Amino acid sequence: MKKSTKISLSEKEMPRQWYNIQADMPNKPLPPLNPVTRQPVGPEDLAAVFPMELIKQEVSTERYIDIPDEVLDLYKTYRPSPLFRAINLEKVLGTKSKIYYKYEGGNYSGSHKANTAIAQAYFNKKEGIKRITTETGAGQWGSAMSFACQHFGLELLVFMVRVSYDQKPGRKLLMNTYGAKVIPSPSNMTAAGRKILELDPESPGSLGIAISEAMEVAVQDPYTKYSLGSVLNHVILHQTIIGQEALLQMEKTGDYPDVVIGCFGGGSNFSGIAFPFLREKLLNGKDIRLLTVEPASCPKLTKGKFMYDFGDSAGMTPLLPMYTLGHNFIPAGIHAGGLRYHGAGVLVSQLLKDGFIEAKAKMQRECFEGGVLFAKTEGILPAPESNYAIAAALDEARKADLEGVSRTILFNLSGHGHMDISAYEKYFENNLPDHELTTAEVDEAISKITF
Ligand SMILES: *Cc1c(COP(=O)(O)O)cnc(C)c1O
């Protein structure tokens, strides 16, 4: 078989700026609200939780924001990341379409999360912060942040969703190796955690609960701040380095994608690859589809409701205008831990509502099937989360073949699955159940939203 084509960029060609979609959105996102006063929150309301530079980025409408040299230096240890044409996968499919993927698993954390972890640790350090608290689902975010904090001399406390803590001990040990302290959530360390444990001592936890715990600890100490690995505007901003590079790499191939695909947890890897292409659509009239894929067991984009809701289960965050299943929703324990979040980032939510992007939901077994085919043909074992993007790319190629056309498909391979090998074992043993949330269950989850 012919080798897959790798399209590299040199360090010199690496973009030096992040792209901020807020500059170009036709409808600007609605403001976050204070849950008590129902007034828009100002920067000062967020200052107990985030450093000022990140708050500025959160609300900025500047189109481009410079990447600081200290952040670029670490980026350069693994960026620009490679873009591949999946020739071997195309052959096995017998498709007329071209399939490209941007690989974000080739760094210390094994996922795209390093792109924002490095930036967030840097901006906290610069403002004199000593300790960071955060949550992690599958553990990719926690490991990304652990090394970033170690590098910049910050302590890190990670609340890890209980079900992942039990499923993925390797991720916990990786975080420990980088110097972080890891606690299963819900825990007895916080009021938010104790409240959940009182109701259900066996609670599998959720990202919403872990976020409440991490925020509760952060607001108690002026030298501790909280850090989030997805959802927020500044996180998505940092991830646009992916799409900025991909645009340059696609240019080198002479092809232009008809569709750009990413899996969806809170929106950061999808937005990271898609927003620079969306800019080309909005400003230069490029004809392109942007498609994101979520699990059928956690379908906030396809079955959730666009409304104001909390980002965490205890209601510590501002109210955010987003597609949500309700902040108390506890998703089924599927193996794509990074996709088990009840809400969607504000920017993606507004763009989906306005019809600039598309979303669909898929079941986990079909996604693992796609991931195994990808591993066999391209040689990279994908993260369970990334399997959703792969499965959707396969759908697009098959659809094009049925229509008798050739399309160019680009997807984000958000991470590798080396630490998730036990999920693959379950798949091979036929022990990975499909789970789809019904409309009635969604209605029930949403009816429980109170604030
Ligand atoms: C965290 C994670 C995701 C999901 O989060 P997004 O913010 O939606 O990107 C997807 N893939 C991998 C590998 C992850 O670690």
XYZ file of C-alpha atoms and ligand atoms in Angstrom:
466
model
C 0.000 0.000 0.000
C 1.020 3.538 -0.700
C 2.097 5.508 2.337
C -0.215 8.172 3.716
C 0.815 11.653 2.755
C 2.044 13.895 5.544
C 1.746 17.642 5.043
C 4.070 19.470 7.399
C 4.660 23.118 8.164
C 8.034 24.416 9.256
C 8.431 26.189 12.591
C 8.852 29.436 10.651
C 5.469 28.975 8.991
C 3.708 28.461 12.311
C 0.943 31.037 12.937
C 1.835 33.564 15.668
C -1.750 34.568 16.521
C -4.957 32.978 17.743
C -8.151 33.758 15.849
C -11.151 35.184 17.716
C -14.458 34.336 16.015
C -16.238 36.949 18.165
C -14.921 39.592 15.756
C -16.800 38.062 12.837
C -19.959 36.487 14.253
C -23.038 38.014 12.612
C -24.975 37.673 15.902
C -22.780 38.267 18.926
C -23.323 35.816 21.785
C -25.671 36.877 24.580
C -23.839 37.936 27.768
C -23.315 35.622 30.751
C -25.681 36.612 33.578
C -25.307 36.871 37.316
C -27.784 34.251 38.613
C -28.989 36.488 41.448
C -29.363 39.872 39.758
C -29.914 38.525 36.218
C -27.599 41.309 35.030
C -24.679 40.684 32.665
C -21.559 39.758 34.640
C -18.635 42.150 34.418
C -14.930 41.282 34.428
C -14.788 41.951 38.200
C -17.352 39.170 38.811
C -14.999 36.665 37.212
C -11.827 37.950 38.863
C -12.075 35.580 41.856
C -11.889 32.644 39.474
C -9.746 33.625 36.456
C -6.697 35.843 35.866
C -7.500 39.177 34.203
C -5.767 38.418 30.909
C -7.990 35.371 30.333
C -11.087 37.379 31.296
C -10.089 39.972 28.685
C -9.745 37.239 26.084
C -13.118 35.838 27.114
C -14.915 39.051 26.115
C -12.548 40.356 23.434
C -13.820 41.240 19.960
C -10.305 41.694 18.486
C -9.952 39.440 15.468
C -6.391 38.273 16.231
C -4.600 37.899 19.557
C -0.811 37.470 19.716
C 0.524 34.238 21.192
C 3.131 35.159 23.859
C 6.719 34.004 23.221
C 6.774 31.788 26.341
C 3.698 29.953 25.034
C 5.113 29.734 21.508
C 8.321 28.208 22.898
C 6.363 25.284 24.360
C 4.084 25.043 21.331
C 7.197 24.594 19.214
C 8.088 21.387 21.085
C 5.141 19.729 19.261
C 3.728 22.236 16.758
C 3.010 22.747 13.943
C 1.141 19.451 14.230
C 1.026 17.248 11.141
C -1.834 17.028 8.668
C -2.207 13.702 6.888
C -4.071 12.525 3.854
C -5.591 9.155 4.848
C -4.668 7.383 1.621
C -4.780 3.895 3.121
C -8.166 4.478 4.728
C -9.499 5.889 1.424
C -8.285 2.755 -0.387
C -9.941 0.334 2.000
C -13.179 2.311 1.783
C -12.887 2.420 -1.984
C -14.069 6.012 -1.833
C -13.662 8.658 -4.492
C -13.399 11.308 -1.781
C -10.217 12.623 -0.202
C -9.950 12.323 3.563
C -7.528 14.513 5.511
C -6.944 14.637 9.250
C -5.103 17.003 11.552
C -3.373 15.013 14.296
C -3.398 16.641 17.745
C -2.301 13.559 19.708
C 1.429 13.979 19.133
C 2.267 15.957 22.262
C 2.993 15.174 25.914
C -0.729 15.138 26.823
C -1.817 13.032 23.872
C -4.593 15.459 22.911
C -5.341 18.994 21.738
C -5.815 20.051 25.382
C -2.133 21.041 25.652
C -2.811 24.037 23.369
C -4.882 25.818 25.998
C -3.253 24.274 29.099
C 0.056 25.934 28.255
C -1.597 29.293 27.606
C -3.725 29.182 30.754
C -0.842 28.176 33.023
C 1.273 30.959 31.521
C -1.308 33.744 32.028
C -1.949 32.610 35.629
C 1.747 32.528 36.430
C 2.214 35.998 34.975
C -0.376 37.381 37.404
C 1.281 35.879 40.479
C -1.013 32.902 40.988
C 0.472 30.002 42.995
C -2.068 27.207 42.612
C -4.675 26.095 40.078
C -7.704 23.881 40.606
C -9.439 22.121 37.773
C -11.690 19.220 36.825
C -10.992 16.410 34.434
C -13.268 13.861 32.813
C -11.316 11.297 30.871
C -8.033 12.697 32.207
C -6.637 14.276 29.052
C -7.271 17.779 30.320
C -5.841 17.006 33.749
C -2.656 15.595 32.242
C -2.349 18.533 29.855
C -2.655 20.971 32.755
C -0.354 18.964 35.059
C 2.690 19.354 32.868
C 1.854 22.966 31.944
C 1.615 23.888 35.643
C 4.817 21.995 36.459
C 6.601 23.855 33.666
C 5.525 27.299 34.891
C 6.007 26.466 38.611
C 2.343 26.258 39.692
C 0.685 23.705 41.964
C -2.285 21.821 40.527
C -5.259 20.156 42.220
C -7.427 18.028 39.906
C -10.957 16.782 40.620
C -11.351 13.719 38.408
C -14.841 12.406 37.581
C -15.218 9.200 39.631
C -16.202 6.929 36.734
C -13.078 7.921 34.791
C -10.905 7.720 37.914
C -11.949 4.062 38.159
C -11.824 3.362 34.396
C -8.531 5.080 33.681
C -5.971 4.706 36.495
C -3.178 5.349 33.970
C -4.303 8.938 33.459
C -4.242 9.582 37.208
C -0.703 8.224 37.441
C 0.399 10.393 34.532
C -0.943 13.468 36.339
C 0.865 12.388 39.521
C 4.062 11.934 37.533
C 3.823 15.525 36.313
C 3.374 16.592 39.943
C -0.395 17.141 40.287
C -2.669 16.036 43.129
C -5.721 14.086 41.918
C -8.958 13.550 43.856
C -11.955 11.491 42.688
C -15.108 13.604 42.386
C -17.591 13.823 44.060
C -15.330 14.128 47.118
C -15.691 14.961 50.787
C -13.329 17.892 50.364
C -16.034 20.369 49.299
C -19.617 21.245 50.218
C -20.676 20.607 46.614
C -19.157 17.118 46.678
C -20.555 16.233 50.124
C -24.049 17.235 49.018
C -23.929 14.843 46.063
C -22.457 12.002 48.167
C -25.226 12.382 50.754
C -27.819 11.785 48.042
C -25.861 9.043 46.318
C -22.693 7.635 47.913
C -22.078 5.649 44.705
C -22.385 8.675 42.399
C -20.284 8.170 39.232
C -19.722 11.930 39.208
C -19.945 14.281 36.268
C -17.918 17.108 34.810
C -20.550 19.507 36.185
C -19.948 18.260 39.738
C -16.153 18.260 39.389
C -16.269 21.862 38.113
C -18.286 22.916 41.196
C -15.719 21.303 43.483
C -12.743 22.895 41.735
C -14.375 26.343 41.730
C -15.349 26.077 45.388
C -11.721 25.489 46.375
C -10.425 28.249 44.078
C -12.639 31.066 45.360
C -11.455 30.495 48.947
C -7.884 31.633 48.313
C -6.679 34.721 46.398
C -3.576 32.884 45.153
C -5.609 29.989 43.751
C -7.474 30.259 40.473
C -9.660 27.858 38.586
C -9.053 26.604 35.083
C -11.453 25.004 32.568
C -10.394 22.768 29.676
C -13.219 23.448 27.222
C -16.467 25.407 26.716
C -15.236 28.957 27.474
C -14.388 31.507 24.781
C -10.733 31.878 25.806
C -10.214 28.100 25.649
C -11.641 27.991 22.147
C -9.481 30.965 21.187
C -6.307 29.061 22.158
C -7.415 26.013 20.157
C -7.701 28.009 16.916
C -3.993 27.392 16.396
C -5.199 24.031 15.005
C -7.348 25.519 12.250
C -4.893 28.335 11.520
C -2.261 25.698 10.757
C -4.704 23.441 8.904
C -5.637 26.285 6.534
C -1.969 26.706 5.554
C -1.485 22.947 5.226
C -4.583 22.469 3.063
C -3.275 25.257 0.841
C -0.126 23.181 0.280
C -2.180 20.175 -0.829
C -4.022 22.156 -3.489
C -7.306 20.830 -2.048
C -9.891 22.739 -0.042
C -12.216 20.946 2.372
C -15.928 20.688 1.527
C -16.572 19.702 5.120
C -14.602 20.120 8.373
C -15.473 17.739 11.218
C -14.714 17.557 14.939
C -16.161 15.604 17.855
C -17.978 17.562 20.536
C -17.528 17.619 24.312
C -17.724 21.316 25.161
C -16.661 22.537 21.750
C -12.933 23.250 21.921
C -11.337 20.843 19.415
C -14.182 21.276 16.930
C -14.079 25.076 17.182
C -10.291 25.012 17.120
C -10.172 23.416 13.705
C -13.441 24.838 12.332
C -13.457 28.540 13.261
C -10.594 29.655 10.994
C -12.427 27.924 8.115
C -15.684 29.570 9.210
C -13.886 32.928 9.012
C -13.110 32.168 5.350
C -16.784 31.397 4.841
C -18.031 34.524 6.618
C -15.486 36.990 5.217
C -14.520 35.463 1.864
C -17.623 33.522 0.895
C -15.907 30.112 0.870
C -18.440 27.326 0.457
C -17.791 24.913 3.294
C -19.747 22.860 5.852
C -18.705 22.664 9.495
C -19.970 19.547 11.233
C -19.664 18.519 14.860
C -20.460 15.100 16.327
C -21.696 14.294 19.814
C -22.605 11.013 21.549
C -26.260 9.938 21.337
C -26.073 9.440 25.111
C -25.223 13.114 25.726
C -27.015 14.963 22.885
C -27.090 18.590 23.983
C -26.676 19.997 20.468
C -29.196 17.763 18.709
C -31.787 17.268 21.474
C -30.960 19.836 24.159
C -32.499 23.259 24.549
C -30.936 26.676 23.861
C -31.368 28.575 27.106
C -29.528 30.136 30.032
C -28.085 27.447 32.307
C -25.198 26.906 34.693
C -21.904 25.428 33.523
C -21.609 23.321 36.702
C -23.950 21.278 38.857
C -23.884 23.392 42.025
C -24.591 26.645 40.173
C -21.308 28.455 40.874
C -20.714 29.663 37.312
C -22.573 32.573 35.733
C -25.655 31.637 33.700
C -24.536 30.923 30.148
C -26.673 31.039 26.987
C -26.100 27.600 25.544
C -27.530 24.321 24.332
C -27.921 22.224 27.454
C -29.375 19.043 28.919
C -29.585 20.712 32.307
C -26.716 21.282 34.715
C -27.720 18.346 36.925
C -27.749 15.866 34.071
C -25.460 12.875 34.696
C -24.548 11.213 31.396
C -24.223 7.445 30.954
C -20.708 6.083 31.540
C -19.726 5.818 27.887
C -16.053 5.492 27.150
C -15.611 8.823 25.443
C -15.242 10.486 28.850
C -14.337 13.836 27.291
C -17.738 14.063 25.608
C -19.780 13.590 28.781
C -20.659 17.234 29.493
C -24.203 18.603 29.812
C -23.723 21.874 27.921
C -22.106 23.412 24.866
C -19.820 26.432 24.643
C -21.564 29.789 24.125
C -19.886 30.539 20.771
C -20.756 27.173 19.225
C -24.290 27.381 20.630
C -24.951 30.757 19.006
C -23.425 29.661 15.683
C -25.475 26.459 15.672
C -28.650 28.407 16.461
C -27.872 30.771 13.578
C -27.280 27.890 11.162
C -23.554 28.419 10.502
C -22.575 24.991 11.767
C -24.228 21.544 11.838
C -24.409 18.921 14.572
C -25.238 15.246 14.662
C -25.225 12.467 17.263
C -23.782 8.969 16.970
C -23.772 5.730 18.997
C -20.510 4.568 20.549
C -20.149 1.125 18.925
C -20.288 2.435 15.388
C -17.709 5.025 16.419
C -15.355 2.380 17.845
C -15.813 0.365 14.647
C -14.651 3.438 12.710
C -11.765 3.942 15.129
C -10.550 0.363 14.708
C -10.694 0.660 10.912
C -8.738 3.895 11.203
C -6.110 2.258 13.440
C -5.732 -0.645 11.009
C -5.265 1.596 8.001
C -3.536 4.716 9.326
C -1.637 3.207 12.252
C -2.812 5.605 14.957
C -5.013 4.341 17.796
C -7.559 7.151 18.204
C -8.936 8.488 21.486
C -12.513 7.204 22.004
C -13.670 10.823 21.648
C -11.946 11.201 18.274
C -13.745 8.070 17.037
C -16.905 10.175 16.730
C -15.177 12.463 14.228
C -13.804 9.463 12.334
C -17.242 7.816 12.122
C -18.746 11.047 10.811
C -15.950 11.364 8.226
C -16.715 7.828 7.062
C -20.416 8.782 6.766
C -19.490 11.770 4.611
C -17.301 9.671 2.306
C -20.014 7.013 1.896
C -22.669 9.652 1.256
C -20.506 11.266 -1.432
C -19.966 7.877 -3.092
C -23.710 7.212 -3.106
C -24.200 10.600 -4.734
C -21.447 9.745 -7.205
C -19.284 12.733 -6.277
C -15.822 13.217 -4.806
C -15.524 15.494 -1.782
C -12.631 16.678 0.336
C -13.178 15.847 3.990
C -11.048 17.200 6.836
C -11.404 16.052 10.424
C -9.658 16.738 13.686
C -8.035 13.677 15.233
C -8.161 15.265 18.672
C -6.047 12.680 20.492
C -4.588 9.197 20.718
C -6.134 6.332 22.660
C -3.105 4.671 24.242
C -4.509 5.228 27.719
C -7.953 4.044 26.624
C -6.982 0.592 25.525
C -9.360 -1.011 28.045
C -12.280 0.664 26.239
C -11.125 -1.058 23.054
C -10.930 -4.332 24.981
C -14.586 -3.895 25.966
C -15.462 -3.172 22.352
C -13.717 -6.355 21.175
C -15.493 -8.356 23.892
C -18.800 -6.993 22.627
C -19.236 -5.416 26.015
C -19.712 -1.793 25.002
C -23.438 -1.034 25.065
C -25.037 1.571 22.839
C -27.037 4.161 24.661
C -29.282 6.841 23.252
C -31.008 9.458 25.347
C -34.687 9.674 24.397
C -36.581 12.909 23.896
C -38.642 12.108 27.007
C -35.447 11.710 29.067
C -34.124 14.985 27.663
C -37.387 16.753 28.546
C -37.161 15.362 32.053
C -33.531 16.454 32.459
C -34.368 19.940 31.210
C -37.454 20.239 33.415
C -35.141 19.847 36.434
C -33.248 23.023 35.592
C -33.806 25.477 38.403
C -32.184 28.780 39.268
C -11.470 16.654 25.921
C -11.423 15.951 24.642
C -12.446 16.083 23.689
C -13.711 16.842 23.942
O -13.614 18.175 24.324
P -13.795 19.392 23.340
O -13.601 20.582 24.173
O -15.203 19.321 22.775
O -12.791 19.255 22.289
C -12.298 15.443 22.484
N -11.219 14.692 22.206
C -10.226 14.534 23.096
C -9.063 13.673 22.728
C -10.290 15.169 24.333
O -9.301 15.025 25.210
